[in-house]
Amino acid sequence: MNTKTYQPKHKDIERDWHLVDADGQVLGRLASQISLFLMGKHKAKYARHMDMGDYVVVTNAAKVKLTGNKLSQKVYYSHSGYPGGFKETKLSKLMVDMPERVIEKAVYGMLPDNRLRKARMKRLKVFKADTSRYNDKFQKGKEK
């Protein structure tokens, strides 16, 4: 019997591709599902100190569902670091202009705030419509 804990190596990491359709799905639940794929928590060899996650392609970002009054009340805040550099962006305006950014911001907030977050976010590909340039990565019957 082997009593040693398995420690994955960088060469052992296998990254899969997951296709997620955002049409009619609630934003928060969708973001938490995507973040689990990006972190690799669905894998048996998961190690929290390594970037074990997969690639995630999200389509139909413009058709994501928002609950409650978020569309009219939610506001995103940012600051440039300069005096007077405070900016507000309403969710309703962001959904019209860049619906991809709404999903990216939600997933970004669901990922742990550590050194691996930036690399994990690079593997997230979000598209406004039904088509994407990553269709060749998915084989028939392998979609999530």
mmCIF file of C-alpha atoms in Angstrom, residues 33-43 46-48 50-54 111-112 120:
data_model
loop_
_atom_site.group_PDB
_atom_site.id
_atom_site.type_symbol
_atom_site.label_atom_id
_atom_site.label_comp_id
_atom_site.label_asym_id
_atom_site.label_seq_id
_atom_site.Cartn_x
_atom_site.Cartn_y
_atom_site.Cartn_z
ATOM 1 C CA GLN A 33 -19.290 26.624 -12.839
ATOM 2 C CA ILE A 34 -16.753 28.239 -15.186
ATOM 3 C CA SER A 35 -14.390 29.078 -12.322
ATOM 4 C CA LEU A 36 -14.327 25.420 -11.223
ATOM 5 C CA PHE A 37 -13.263 24.384 -14.740
ATOM 6 C CA LEU A 38 -10.589 27.113 -14.843
ATOM 7 C CA MET A 39 -9.169 26.038 -11.470
ATOM 8 C CA GLY A 40 -9.284 22.329 -12.319
ATOM 9 C CA LYS A 41 -11.266 21.348 -9.224
ATOM 10 C CA HIS A 42 -13.218 18.792 -11.241
ATOM 11 C CA LYS A 43 -10.030 16.739 -11.749
ATOM 12 C CA TYR A 46 -6.240 18.732 -8.366
ATOM 13 C CA ALA A 47 -3.559 20.617 -6.440
ATOM 14 C CA ARG A 48 -4.451 24.074 -5.196
ATOM 15 C CA MET A 50 -0.706 24.553 -9.273
ATOM 16 C CA ASP A 51 -2.623 25.778 -12.276
ATOM 17 C CA MET A 52 -4.381 22.540 -13.257
ATOM 18 C CA GLY A 53 -7.394 24.070 -15.007
ATOM 19 C CA ASP A 54 -8.854 23.681 -18.470
ATOM 20 C CA LEU A 111 -11.507 32.957 -8.766
ATOM 21 C CA PRO A 112 -9.180 33.081 -5.753
ATOM 22 C CA ARG A 120 -6.531 31.166 -15.366
#
